[in-house]
Short mmCIF file of C-alpha atoms and ligand atoms in Angstrom, two decimals:
data_model
loop_
_atom_site.label_atom_id
_atom_site.label_comp_id
_atom_site.label_asym_id
_atom_site.label_seq_id
_atom_site.Cartn_x
_atom_site.Cartn_y
_atom_site.Cartn_z
CA MET A 1 49.67 28.20 -71.27
CA SER A 2 48.61 25.07 -69.46
CA ILE A 3 51.06 22.18 -69.30
CA LYS A 4 49.68 18.80 -70.34
CA ASN A 5 52.79 16.75 -70.94
CA ILE A 6 56.07 16.81 -69.03
CA CYS A 7 59.27 14.97 -69.89
CA CYS A 8 62.07 14.63 -67.36
CA ILE A 9 65.50 13.62 -68.63
CA GLY A 10 67.35 11.78 -65.85
CA ALA A 11 65.69 9.30 -63.49
CA GLY A 12 67.99 9.81 -60.51
CA TYR A 13 67.73 11.02 -56.93
CA VAL A 14 66.30 14.36 -58.09
CA GLY A 15 64.29 13.49 -61.22
CA GLY A 16 62.66 10.33 -59.84
CA PRO A 17 61.09 11.68 -56.63
CA THR A 18 60.30 15.15 -58.06
CA MET A 19 58.42 13.77 -61.05
CA THR A 20 56.60 11.25 -58.87
CA MET A 21 55.32 14.13 -56.74
CA ILE A 22 54.26 16.18 -59.77
CA ALA A 23 52.41 13.16 -61.18
CA ALA A 24 50.72 12.52 -57.83
CA LYS A 25 49.60 16.12 -57.44
CA CYS A 26 48.73 16.86 -61.07
CA PRO A 27 46.62 13.93 -62.33
CA ASP A 28 45.88 15.79 -65.57
CA ILE A 29 49.52 16.01 -66.59
CA ILE A 30 51.29 13.08 -68.27
CA VAL A 31 54.79 12.74 -66.84
CA ASN A 32 57.41 10.76 -68.76
CA VAL A 33 60.69 10.16 -66.93
CA VAL A 34 63.41 9.01 -69.29
CA ASP A 35 66.97 7.86 -68.78
CA ILE A 36 69.67 6.28 -70.93
CA ASN A 37 70.43 3.82 -68.14
CA LYS A 38 68.30 0.77 -68.99
CA ASN A 39 68.85 -0.94 -65.64
CA ARG A 40 67.75 2.13 -63.74
CA ILE A 41 64.55 2.39 -65.79
CA ALA A 42 63.88 -1.34 -65.37
CA ALA A 43 64.21 -0.89 -61.60
CA TRP A 44 61.80 2.07 -61.62
CA ASN A 45 59.36 -0.20 -63.48
CA ASP A 46 59.87 -3.22 -61.21
CA LYS A 47 56.54 -4.70 -60.08
CA ASN A 48 57.96 -4.91 -56.61
CA VAL A 49 58.16 -1.25 -55.57
CA ASP A 50 60.65 -2.15 -52.85
CA LYS A 51 63.16 -2.62 -55.68
CA LEU A 52 63.11 0.98 -56.89
CA PRO A 53 66.63 2.18 -57.70
CA ILE A 54 66.62 4.73 -54.93
CA TYR A 55 65.47 4.40 -51.37
CA GLU A 56 63.44 7.25 -49.89
CA PRO A 57 60.89 6.85 -47.09
CA GLY A 58 57.36 7.08 -48.55
CA LEU A 59 58.47 7.04 -52.18
CA SER A 60 57.46 3.51 -53.11
CA ASP A 61 53.84 4.13 -52.04
CA LEU A 62 53.66 7.24 -54.16
CA VAL A 63 55.16 5.45 -57.18
CA ALA A 64 52.70 2.56 -56.76
CA LYS A 65 49.80 5.02 -56.87
CA THR A 66 50.87 6.92 -60.00
CA ARG A 67 53.01 4.60 -62.12
CA ASN A 68 51.46 3.69 -65.47
CA LYS A 69 48.53 6.01 -64.74
CA ASN A 70 50.10 9.38 -65.51
CA LEU A 71 53.72 8.58 -64.55
CA PHE A 72 55.85 6.56 -66.95
CA PHE A 73 59.50 5.50 -66.81
CA SER A 74 61.20 4.64 -70.09
CA THR A 75 64.35 4.80 -72.18
CA GLU A 76 62.49 6.35 -75.14
CA VAL A 77 64.13 9.74 -74.73
CA GLU A 78 63.30 11.11 -78.20
CA GLN A 79 59.64 10.17 -78.10
CA ALA A 80 59.23 11.78 -74.68
CA ILE A 81 60.96 14.99 -75.83
CA GLN A 82 58.71 15.25 -78.84
CA ALA A 83 55.51 14.80 -76.86
CA ALA A 84 56.39 17.25 -74.09
CA ASP A 85 55.37 20.90 -73.56
CA MET A 86 57.86 21.15 -70.75
CA ILE A 87 61.19 19.31 -70.37
CA PHE A 88 63.03 19.05 -67.05
CA ILE A 89 66.74 18.36 -67.23
CA SER A 90 67.75 16.32 -64.19
CA VAL A 91 70.94 14.68 -65.34
CA ASN A 92 74.04 14.48 -63.21
CA THR A 93 76.58 17.31 -63.17
CA PRO A 94 79.63 15.85 -61.43
CA THR A 95 82.80 17.80 -60.73
CA LYS A 96 85.11 17.72 -63.75
CA THR A 97 87.80 15.06 -63.51
CA TYR A 98 89.89 16.33 -66.44
CA GLY A 99 91.03 19.45 -68.28
CA VAL A 100 90.27 23.06 -67.39
CA GLY A 101 88.56 23.37 -64.00
CA LYS A 102 89.51 19.79 -63.07
CA GLY A 103 88.40 18.98 -59.52
CA MET A 104 86.36 22.19 -59.27
CA ALA A 105 84.10 23.11 -62.16
CA ALA A 106 80.94 21.18 -62.95
CA ASP A 107 81.17 18.84 -65.89
CA LEU A 108 78.40 19.97 -68.19
CA LYS A 109 78.83 17.33 -70.84
CA TYR A 110 75.64 15.49 -69.84
CA ILE A 111 73.66 18.72 -69.92
CA GLU A 112 75.07 19.68 -73.29
CA LEU A 113 74.23 16.26 -74.70
CA CYS A 114 70.66 16.72 -73.50
CA ALA A 115 70.43 20.15 -75.11
CA ARG A 116 71.73 18.83 -78.42
CA GLN A 117 69.32 15.94 -78.32
CA ILE A 118 66.37 18.24 -77.57
CA ALA A 119 67.45 20.55 -80.39
CA ALA A 120 67.68 17.65 -82.82
CA VAL A 121 64.32 16.13 -81.97
CA ALA A 122 61.93 18.96 -81.05
CA THR A 123 59.36 19.98 -83.63
CA THR A 124 57.16 22.13 -81.36
CA ASP A 125 57.91 24.94 -78.86
CA LYS A 126 59.20 23.77 -75.49
CA ILE A 127 59.86 25.12 -72.05
CA ILE A 128 63.18 23.75 -70.80
CA VAL A 129 63.62 23.59 -67.03
CA GLU A 130 67.05 23.24 -65.44
CA LYS A 131 66.55 21.04 -62.41
CA SER A 132 70.09 19.80 -61.87
CA THR A 133 72.31 22.15 -59.86
CA LEU A 134 74.29 24.04 -62.39
CA PRO A 135 76.89 26.73 -62.31
CA VAL A 136 75.58 30.20 -62.83
CA ARG A 137 75.15 31.09 -66.49
CA THR A 138 74.47 27.53 -67.68
CA ALA A 139 71.07 28.61 -68.95
CA GLU A 140 72.85 30.94 -71.34
CA ALA A 141 74.89 28.07 -72.77
CA LEU A 142 71.76 25.95 -73.06
CA LYS A 143 69.97 28.71 -74.89
CA ARG A 144 72.81 29.19 -77.35
CA ILE A 145 72.77 25.51 -78.28
CA LEU A 146 69.00 25.37 -78.54
CA ASP A 147 68.60 28.61 -80.48
CA ASN A 148 71.02 27.58 -83.15
CA THR A 149 69.02 24.69 -84.48
CA GLY A 150 67.40 26.72 -87.21
CA ASN A 151 64.22 24.66 -87.19
CA GLY A 152 62.01 27.51 -86.02
CA VAL A 153 61.20 25.96 -82.66
CA ASN A 154 61.11 28.41 -79.74
CA PHE A 155 62.72 27.40 -76.44
CA GLU A 156 62.17 29.17 -73.15
CA ILE A 157 64.63 28.34 -70.42
CA LEU A 158 63.77 28.31 -66.75
CA SER A 159 65.90 27.55 -63.72
CA ASN A 160 64.02 25.61 -61.06
CA PRO A 161 66.60 24.25 -58.63
CA GLU A 162 65.58 21.40 -56.38
CA PHE A 163 66.08 21.92 -52.65
CA LEU A 164 64.96 18.49 -51.44
CA ALA A 165 67.32 16.67 -49.11
CA GLU A 166 67.81 12.96 -49.55
CA GLY A 167 66.19 10.80 -46.90
CA THR A 168 63.37 13.35 -46.57
CA ALA A 169 62.69 13.88 -50.28
CA VAL A 170 58.98 13.04 -50.16
CA SER A 171 58.13 15.34 -47.27
CA ASP A 172 60.39 18.10 -48.66
CA LEU A 173 58.61 17.89 -52.01
CA LEU A 174 55.20 17.76 -50.41
CA ASN A 175 55.82 20.72 -48.19
CA PRO A 176 58.71 22.79 -49.54
CA ASP A 177 59.94 25.92 -47.72
CA ARG A 178 59.96 27.53 -51.13
CA VAL A 179 59.93 26.71 -54.81
CA LEU A 180 62.25 28.89 -56.86
CA ILE A 181 61.62 29.59 -60.52
CA GLY A 182 64.02 31.76 -62.49
CA GLY A 183 63.02 32.98 -65.92
CA GLU A 184 63.97 35.47 -68.56
CA GLU A 185 62.57 38.94 -68.14
CA THR A 186 60.74 38.96 -71.47
CA GLU A 187 57.06 38.50 -72.22
CA SER A 188 57.53 34.88 -73.35
CA GLY A 189 59.89 34.28 -70.40
CA ARG A 190 57.21 35.43 -67.97
CA LEU A 191 54.59 33.21 -69.61
CA ALA A 192 56.88 30.19 -69.31
CA GLN A 193 57.56 31.04 -65.66
CA GLN A 194 53.81 31.29 -65.02
CA ALA A 195 53.22 27.90 -66.66
CA LEU A 196 55.59 26.29 -64.15
CA VAL A 197 54.15 28.29 -61.25
CA ASP A 198 50.75 26.84 -62.20
CA VAL A 199 52.12 23.29 -62.04
CA TYR A 200 53.45 23.77 -58.49
CA ALA A 201 50.37 25.74 -57.42
CA ASN A 202 48.49 22.43 -57.53
CA TRP A 203 49.86 21.77 -54.07
CA VAL A 204 52.30 24.49 -52.98
CA PRO A 205 50.84 27.70 -51.45
CA LYS A 206 51.38 30.60 -53.88
CA GLU A 207 53.37 32.70 -51.41
CA ARG A 208 56.01 29.97 -51.28
CA ILE A 209 56.59 30.05 -55.02
CA LEU A 210 59.31 32.62 -55.67
CA THR A 211 60.10 33.95 -59.11
CA THR A 212 63.43 35.58 -59.94
CA ASN A 213 65.65 36.09 -62.93
CA VAL A 214 67.55 33.06 -64.17
CA TRP A 215 70.93 34.04 -62.77
CA SER A 216 69.60 34.72 -59.28
CA SER A 217 67.90 31.35 -59.26
CA GLU A 218 71.02 29.47 -60.35
CA LEU A 219 73.21 31.29 -57.83
CA SER A 220 70.69 30.79 -55.01
CA LYS A 221 70.94 27.03 -55.31
CA LEU A 222 74.72 27.03 -55.10
CA THR A 223 74.78 29.41 -52.18
CA ALA A 224 71.98 27.71 -50.22
CA ASN A 225 74.11 24.58 -50.20
CA ALA A 226 77.26 26.56 -49.43
CA PHE A 227 75.58 28.21 -46.40
CA LEU A 228 74.32 24.87 -45.09
CA ALA A 229 77.68 23.19 -45.53
CA GLN A 230 79.36 26.17 -43.91
CA ARG A 231 77.27 25.65 -40.77
CA VAL A 232 78.38 22.03 -40.56
CA SER A 233 82.04 22.95 -41.07
CA SER A 234 81.70 25.73 -38.49
CA ILE A 235 80.38 23.40 -35.82
CA ASN A 236 82.89 20.73 -36.82
CA SER A 237 85.73 23.22 -36.38
CA LEU A 238 84.44 23.88 -32.88
CA SER A 239 84.23 20.16 -32.17
CA GLU A 240 88.02 19.98 -32.37
CA LEU A 241 88.36 22.90 -30.01
CA CYS A 242 85.87 21.28 -27.60
CA GLU A 243 87.85 18.06 -27.54
CA VAL A 244 90.94 19.81 -26.20
CA THR A 245 89.03 21.95 -23.71
CA GLU A 246 86.27 21.32 -21.21
CA ALA A 247 83.43 22.27 -23.55
CA ASP A 248 80.90 19.86 -25.06
CA VAL A 249 80.01 20.63 -28.68
CA GLY A 250 76.44 19.37 -28.24
CA GLU A 251 75.91 21.86 -25.44
CA VAL A 252 77.51 24.65 -27.44
CA ALA A 253 75.32 23.84 -30.47
CA LYS A 254 72.22 23.92 -28.31
CA ALA A 255 73.20 27.19 -26.71
CA ILE A 256 73.96 28.98 -29.95
CA GLY A 257 71.07 27.36 -31.84
CA SER A 258 68.59 28.75 -29.32
CA ASP A 259 69.34 32.20 -30.67
CA SER A 260 66.51 32.70 -33.15
CA ARG A 261 68.91 34.53 -35.46
CA ILE A 262 71.11 31.43 -35.67
CA GLY A 263 68.51 28.65 -35.36
CA PRO A 264 69.01 25.02 -34.34
CA LYS A 265 69.37 23.21 -37.69
CA PHE A 266 72.59 22.01 -39.32
CA LEU A 267 74.60 22.39 -36.14
CA LYS A 268 75.21 18.73 -35.51
CA ALA A 269 78.92 18.01 -35.37
CA SER A 270 79.82 14.90 -37.33
CA VAL A 271 82.56 12.95 -39.01
CA GLY A 272 82.02 15.30 -41.97
CA PHE A 273 79.35 16.15 -44.49
CA GLY A 274 78.89 14.12 -47.65
CA GLY A 275 76.35 13.86 -50.44
CA SER A 276 76.34 14.76 -54.08
CA CYS A 277 75.73 18.49 -53.57
CA PHE A 278 77.67 20.24 -50.82
CA GLN A 279 81.21 19.70 -51.97
CA LYS A 280 80.39 19.93 -55.66
CA ASP A 281 78.44 23.16 -55.28
CA ILE A 282 81.06 24.85 -53.13
CA LEU A 283 83.83 23.86 -55.51
CA ASN A 284 81.72 25.33 -58.23
CA LEU A 285 81.23 28.55 -56.33
CA VAL A 286 84.97 28.74 -55.69
CA TYR A 287 85.67 28.14 -59.36
CA ILE A 288 83.24 30.83 -60.46
CA ALA A 289 84.70 33.34 -57.97
CA GLN A 290 88.23 32.51 -59.13
CA SER A 291 87.30 32.88 -62.75
CA TYR A 292 86.06 36.41 -62.02
CA GLY A 293 89.34 37.12 -60.16
CA LEU A 294 87.64 37.25 -56.74
CA LYS A 295 90.40 35.59 -54.75
CA GLU A 296 89.13 36.45 -51.24
CA VAL A 297 85.63 35.21 -52.06
CA ALA A 298 87.03 31.97 -53.47
CA ASP A 299 89.35 31.40 -50.49
CA TYR A 300 86.55 32.11 -48.03
CA TRP A 301 84.31 29.35 -49.39
CA GLU A 302 87.12 26.92 -50.06
CA GLN A 303 87.84 26.85 -46.35
CA VAL A 304 84.50 25.04 -45.81
CA ILE A 305 85.81 22.12 -47.87
CA ILE A 306 89.25 22.22 -46.27
CA MET A 307 87.62 21.96 -42.84
CA ASN A 308 85.45 19.06 -43.96
CA ASP A 309 88.41 17.11 -45.34
CA HIS A 310 90.25 17.78 -42.11
CA GLN A 311 87.34 16.47 -40.04
CA LYS A 312 87.17 13.17 -41.94
CA ARG A 313 90.93 12.67 -41.70
CA ARG A 314 91.00 13.68 -38.05
CA PHE A 315 88.37 11.07 -37.21
CA ALA A 316 90.25 8.29 -39.00
CA LYS A 317 93.51 9.38 -37.39
CA LYS A 318 91.84 9.31 -33.98
CA ILE A 319 90.91 5.66 -34.49
CA VAL A 320 94.47 4.71 -35.35
CA GLU A 321 95.99 6.71 -32.47
CA THR A 322 93.54 5.32 -29.95
CA LEU A 323 94.23 1.76 -31.05
CA PHE A 324 97.81 2.19 -29.84
CA ASN A 325 99.00 3.78 -33.07
CA THR A 326 98.45 0.75 -35.23
CA VAL A 327 95.44 -0.88 -36.80
CA SER A 328 97.42 -3.23 -39.02
CA GLY A 329 95.64 -6.58 -39.06
CA LYS A 330 93.04 -5.32 -36.58
CA LYS A 331 89.38 -5.87 -37.29
CA ILE A 332 87.28 -2.71 -37.29
CA ALA A 333 83.49 -2.79 -37.59
CA VAL A 334 82.13 0.09 -39.64
CA LEU A 335 78.47 0.88 -39.14
CA GLY A 336 76.96 2.86 -41.99
CA TRP A 337 78.20 3.65 -45.47
CA ALA A 338 75.48 6.00 -46.80
CA PHE A 339 76.26 9.73 -46.54
CA LYS A 340 73.31 10.16 -44.17
CA LYS A 341 70.47 8.04 -42.82
CA ASP A 342 67.40 6.98 -44.81
CA THR A 343 69.12 6.94 -48.18
CA ASN A 344 71.11 4.37 -50.13
CA ASP A 345 73.14 7.16 -51.74
CA THR A 346 76.85 7.01 -50.98
CA ARG A 347 78.21 9.88 -53.07
CA GLU A 348 81.00 11.70 -51.18
CA SER A 349 80.08 9.81 -48.02
CA ALA A 350 82.52 10.41 -45.17
CA ALA A 351 82.66 6.61 -44.74
CA ILE A 352 84.52 6.23 -48.03
CA TYR A 353 87.37 8.48 -46.92
CA VAL A 354 87.58 7.23 -43.33
CA VAL A 355 87.71 3.63 -44.49
CA ASP A 356 90.24 4.41 -47.21
CA TYR A 357 92.49 5.87 -44.51
CA LEU A 358 92.05 2.76 -42.34
CA LEU A 359 92.77 0.44 -45.26
CA ASN A 360 95.96 2.38 -45.95
CA GLU A 361 96.90 1.52 -42.39
CA GLN A 362 96.22 -2.15 -43.25
CA ALA A 363 93.17 -2.52 -41.04
CA GLU A 364 90.64 -5.28 -41.75
CA VAL A 365 87.36 -3.50 -42.16
CA VAL A 366 83.91 -5.08 -41.95
CA VAL A 367 81.05 -2.87 -43.10
CA TYR A 368 77.37 -3.09 -42.24
CA ASP A 369 74.84 -0.69 -43.78
CA PRO A 370 71.09 -1.41 -43.83
CA LYS A 371 70.55 -0.06 -47.38
CA VAL A 372 73.84 -0.02 -49.24
CA ASN A 373 75.00 -3.18 -51.01
CA ALA A 374 78.52 -4.63 -51.26
CA GLU A 375 78.80 -3.85 -54.96
CA GLN A 376 78.34 -0.13 -54.29
CA ILE A 377 80.82 -0.12 -51.40
CA TYR A 378 83.54 -1.74 -53.51
CA ALA A 379 82.74 0.57 -56.44
CA ASP A 380 83.18 3.62 -54.18
CA LEU A 381 86.57 2.41 -52.99
CA ASP A 382 87.74 1.30 -56.40
CA TYR A 383 86.84 4.75 -57.75
CA LEU A 384 89.37 6.35 -55.40
CA ASN A 385 92.05 4.28 -57.07
CA THR A 386 94.14 4.14 -53.90
CA ARG A 387 94.77 0.41 -54.22
CA SER A 388 93.76 -2.41 -56.52
CA GLY A 389 90.20 -3.72 -56.58
CA GLU A 390 91.62 -7.05 -55.49
CA ASP A 391 93.22 -5.50 -52.39
CA ASN A 392 89.99 -3.69 -51.53
CA ARG A 393 88.16 -7.03 -51.58
CA LYS A 394 90.89 -8.70 -49.54
CA LEU A 395 90.94 -6.07 -46.80
CA LEU A 396 87.25 -5.21 -46.61
CA ASN A 397 84.20 -7.37 -46.05
CA VAL A 398 80.55 -6.44 -46.21
CA VAL A 399 78.01 -8.19 -43.99
CA ASN A 400 74.21 -8.25 -43.93
CA ASP A 401 74.01 -9.03 -40.24
CA HIS A 402 75.59 -6.38 -38.03
CA GLN A 403 76.48 -8.92 -35.34
CA LEU A 404 79.01 -10.51 -37.67
CA ALA A 405 80.87 -7.22 -37.94
CA PHE A 406 81.51 -7.23 -34.19
CA GLU A 407 82.89 -10.78 -33.82
CA ASP A 408 86.46 -10.44 -32.49
CA SER A 409 86.69 -6.82 -33.55
CA HIS A 410 89.05 -4.34 -31.90
CA ALA A 411 86.86 -1.34 -32.53
CA ALA A 412 83.60 -0.17 -34.04
CA ALA A 413 82.91 3.16 -35.75
CA ILE A 414 79.54 4.70 -36.49
CA LEU A 415 79.71 6.66 -39.74
CA THR A 416 76.00 7.05 -40.63
CA GLU A 417 73.28 7.98 -38.15
CA TRP A 418 70.88 5.11 -39.00
CA ASP A 419 68.17 4.91 -36.31
CA GLU A 420 68.48 1.14 -35.99
CA PHE A 421 71.99 1.48 -34.52
CA LYS A 422 70.45 3.06 -31.45
CA SER A 423 68.41 -0.04 -30.69
CA PHE A 424 71.21 -2.56 -31.14
CA ASP A 425 71.77 -4.89 -28.21
CA TRP A 426 75.04 -3.22 -27.21
CA ASN A 427 75.56 -5.56 -24.24
CA THR A 428 75.77 -8.56 -26.56
CA LEU A 429 77.91 -6.68 -29.08
CA TYR A 430 80.33 -5.72 -26.32
CA GLU A 431 80.73 -9.40 -25.43
CA LYS A 432 81.65 -10.23 -29.03
CA MET A 433 84.49 -7.70 -29.18
CA LEU A 434 88.11 -7.95 -28.09
CA LYS A 435 88.94 -5.88 -25.00
CA PRO A 436 89.39 -3.02 -24.54
CA ALA A 437 86.39 -2.52 -26.81
CA PHE A 438 86.62 0.87 -28.54
CA LEU A 439 83.57 2.58 -29.93
CA PHE A 440 83.89 5.71 -32.10
CA ASP A 441 80.59 7.53 -32.52
CA GLY A 442 81.06 9.69 -35.60
CA ARG A 443 77.45 10.81 -35.50
CA MET A 444 76.87 11.29 -31.80
CA ILE A 445 73.74 9.14 -31.78
CA LEU A 446 74.39 6.84 -28.83
CA ASP A 447 73.95 7.26 -25.09
CA HIS A 448 77.59 7.47 -24.15
CA GLU A 449 77.20 7.21 -20.39
CA GLU A 450 75.21 4.01 -20.86
CA LEU A 451 77.80 2.51 -23.21
CA GLU A 452 80.63 3.40 -20.85
CA ARG A 453 78.74 1.58 -18.10
CA ILE A 454 78.65 -1.52 -20.34
CA GLY A 455 82.42 -1.23 -20.62
CA PHE A 456 83.06 0.45 -23.97
CA GLU A 457 85.90 2.92 -24.33
CA MET A 458 84.03 5.73 -26.06
CA TYR A 459 85.24 8.41 -28.41
CA THR A 460 82.75 11.18 -29.04
CA ILE A 461 83.22 13.99 -31.50
CA GLY A 462 83.45 17.29 -29.69
CA ARG A 463 83.79 16.07 -26.12
CA GLY A 464 87.05 15.90 -24.25
C1 UDX B 501 71.54 19.03 -49.51
C2 UDX B 501 70.61 20.21 -49.19
O1 UDX B 501 70.17 20.12 -47.83
C3 UDX B 501 69.42 20.20 -50.15
O2 UDX B 501 68.61 21.35 -49.92
C4 UDX B 501 69.93 20.20 -51.58
O3 UDX B 501 68.85 20.09 -52.48
C5 UDX B 501 70.89 19.05 -51.82
O4 UDX B 501 71.95 19.08 -50.85
P1 UDX B 501 71.50 16.42 -48.99
O5 UDX B 501 72.90 16.42 -49.49
O6 UDX B 501 70.54 15.42 -49.55
O7 UDX B 501 70.81 17.85 -49.24
O8 UDX B 501 71.51 16.20 -47.41
P2 UDX B 501 71.68 17.15 -46.12
O9 UDX B 501 70.62 16.80 -45.17
O10 UDX B 501 71.81 18.57 -46.48
O11 UDX B 501 73.06 16.63 -45.50
C6 UDX B 501 74.30 16.79 -46.13
C7 UDX B 501 75.42 16.23 -45.29
O12 UDX B 501 75.65 17.04 -44.14
C8 UDX B 501 75.17 14.83 -44.77
O13 UDX B 501 76.34 14.06 -44.88
C9 UDX B 501 74.79 15.07 -43.33
O14 UDX B 501 75.05 13.96 -42.52
C10 UDX B 501 75.67 16.24 -42.98
N1 UDX B 501 75.17 17.04 -41.84
C11 UDX B 501 73.98 17.70 -41.94
C12 UDX B 501 75.92 17.13 -40.66
O15 UDX B 501 77.00 16.54 -40.55
N2 UDX B 501 75.44 17.88 -39.62
C13 UDX B 501 74.26 18.56 -39.69
O16 UDX B 501 73.91 19.24 -38.72
C14 UDX B 501 73.51 18.46 -40.89
P1 ADP B 502 70.89 13.44 -59.29
O1 ADP B 502 71.25 13.19 -57.85
O2 ADP B 502 71.27 14.83 -59.75
O3 ADP B 502 69.46 13.10 -59.60
P2 ADP B 502 71.76 10.95 -60.55
O4 ADP B 502 73.14 10.55 -60.95
O5 ADP B 502 71.06 10.18 -59.48
O6 ADP B 502 71.84 12.51 -60.18
O7 ADP B 502 70.80 10.93 -61.84
C1 ADP B 502 71.10 11.45 -63.07
C2 ADP B 502 70.57 10.50 -64.17
O8 ADP B 502 70.68 11.14 -65.43
C3 ADP B 502 71.32 9.17 -64.30
O9 ADP B 502 70.42 8.09 -64.09
C4 ADP B 502 71.87 9.20 -65.77
O10 ADP B 502 71.81 7.92 -66.38
C5 ADP B 502 70.91 10.16 -66.44
N1 ADP B 502 71.44 10.78 -67.66
C6 ADP B 502 72.63 11.41 -67.83
N2 ADP B 502 72.74 11.89 -69.09
C7 ADP B 502 71.58 11.58 -69.76
C8 ADP B 502 71.06 11.80 -71.09
N3 ADP B 502 71.76 12.47 -72.00
N4 ADP B 502 69.84 11.31 -71.39
C9 ADP B 502 69.12 10.64 -70.45
N5 ADP B 502 69.53 10.40 -69.20
C10 ADP B 502 70.75 10.85 -68.84
#
């Protein structure tokens, strides 16, 4: 079966870039990306491609080349479902905030809504592709909803988890380490799997397209993220040990990363990992293990989250302790709000938690981030519900010019590793600050010897 028309439900960080790449590489396939969020769709359709709702290096060029040729963004969900041979589900699956599994399990209500909508609208056979990260066995739930429509339409369900990392989405999609496609082990399941393999084979070498059963595919996505997050928590745990001894965590990371069995990636100590996936997926894994009564397995993975929370809190605490145990009324410049560089995504960003801690200590925080706007920053803080929205706006300011953040500040903290911070004129910034001028590098991106020569009192993660 050759796919001619694809619909993707959900025009977010996963659906948007992935469908843009498919459209760019498969000019014969019509790709309709639909979303219930009108503003998001309007932004995807904005004539000025710099106004796309998500920022990813290289994405706007690709959208400009394909949009309204074979790539379309719209809110016409039903029409797109009807026309499609293959439907990708890329809606959000946040951690549940209520009821059973609160704070741990994935909230599948958006997925279920999609399934019900597909079931209600479809009049021809469809291949349904789970793109969002989902707990193991979601495909089964999807299938039960879809198969009970009684309208004679046949649905095949595939799991095709996305491994792209934000900030490098375009190059990850262009040149993936692997594409994983899980399908049912039936004749029709294998045909559906092959149809999706053929789509990717337009640009991905065949040996990098792995096919598995549905459950293996779903579990692989959760555990890939758990393993990556575990590496960050492992090195972060050592950063604390390094700070109280004579070791330097950067040197340790280099030494262990040179072992080809360990490898150099994901060993950068930091203020803590963020992003929409790591925490959510581990919590999910923990929840699944618990629900099967596997206490030791659950506890093992939960420790990765515990360590990450500790690292964020430890960093914030360090700021307060260093500033003579009080930051009340002190101005602190915060550089970076996104959860990593080259994205405007702030979900679970360490900055949110560090700043919340500082605001609890009555600090006056001024934030500068090159891609995140004030509205988002306030929304992130308001969502925590620690204090009123009014108080958040009283205590925290957002500036578009980083220099303003430094005027008469007591300290500055780097919370995202944006490249532009490295080329700041640190001599001038030092002059603007009150003395002693404290600089907390939560991402270890600056030349600390150089900054100490300027006069900064430096705090580096993982160095005593
Ligand atoms: C992750 C996975 O990498 C990706 O495969 C999956 O599809 C989605 O989840 P993402 O969350 O976009 O991607 O970013 P990633 O590069 O993995 O970084 C996650 C967090 O870990 C960031 O906050 C980053 O700053 C932090 N990190 C990463 C470190 O602190 N140290 C490191 O060495 C690496
Ligand atoms: P991700 O990082 O997984 O891509 P996002 O939150 O960026 O997550 O994107 C998910 C998108 O899915 C949102 O834009 C949301 O509006 C959309 N969405 C959620 N439920 C539905 C639905 N039933 N129909 C269409 N779009 C939906």
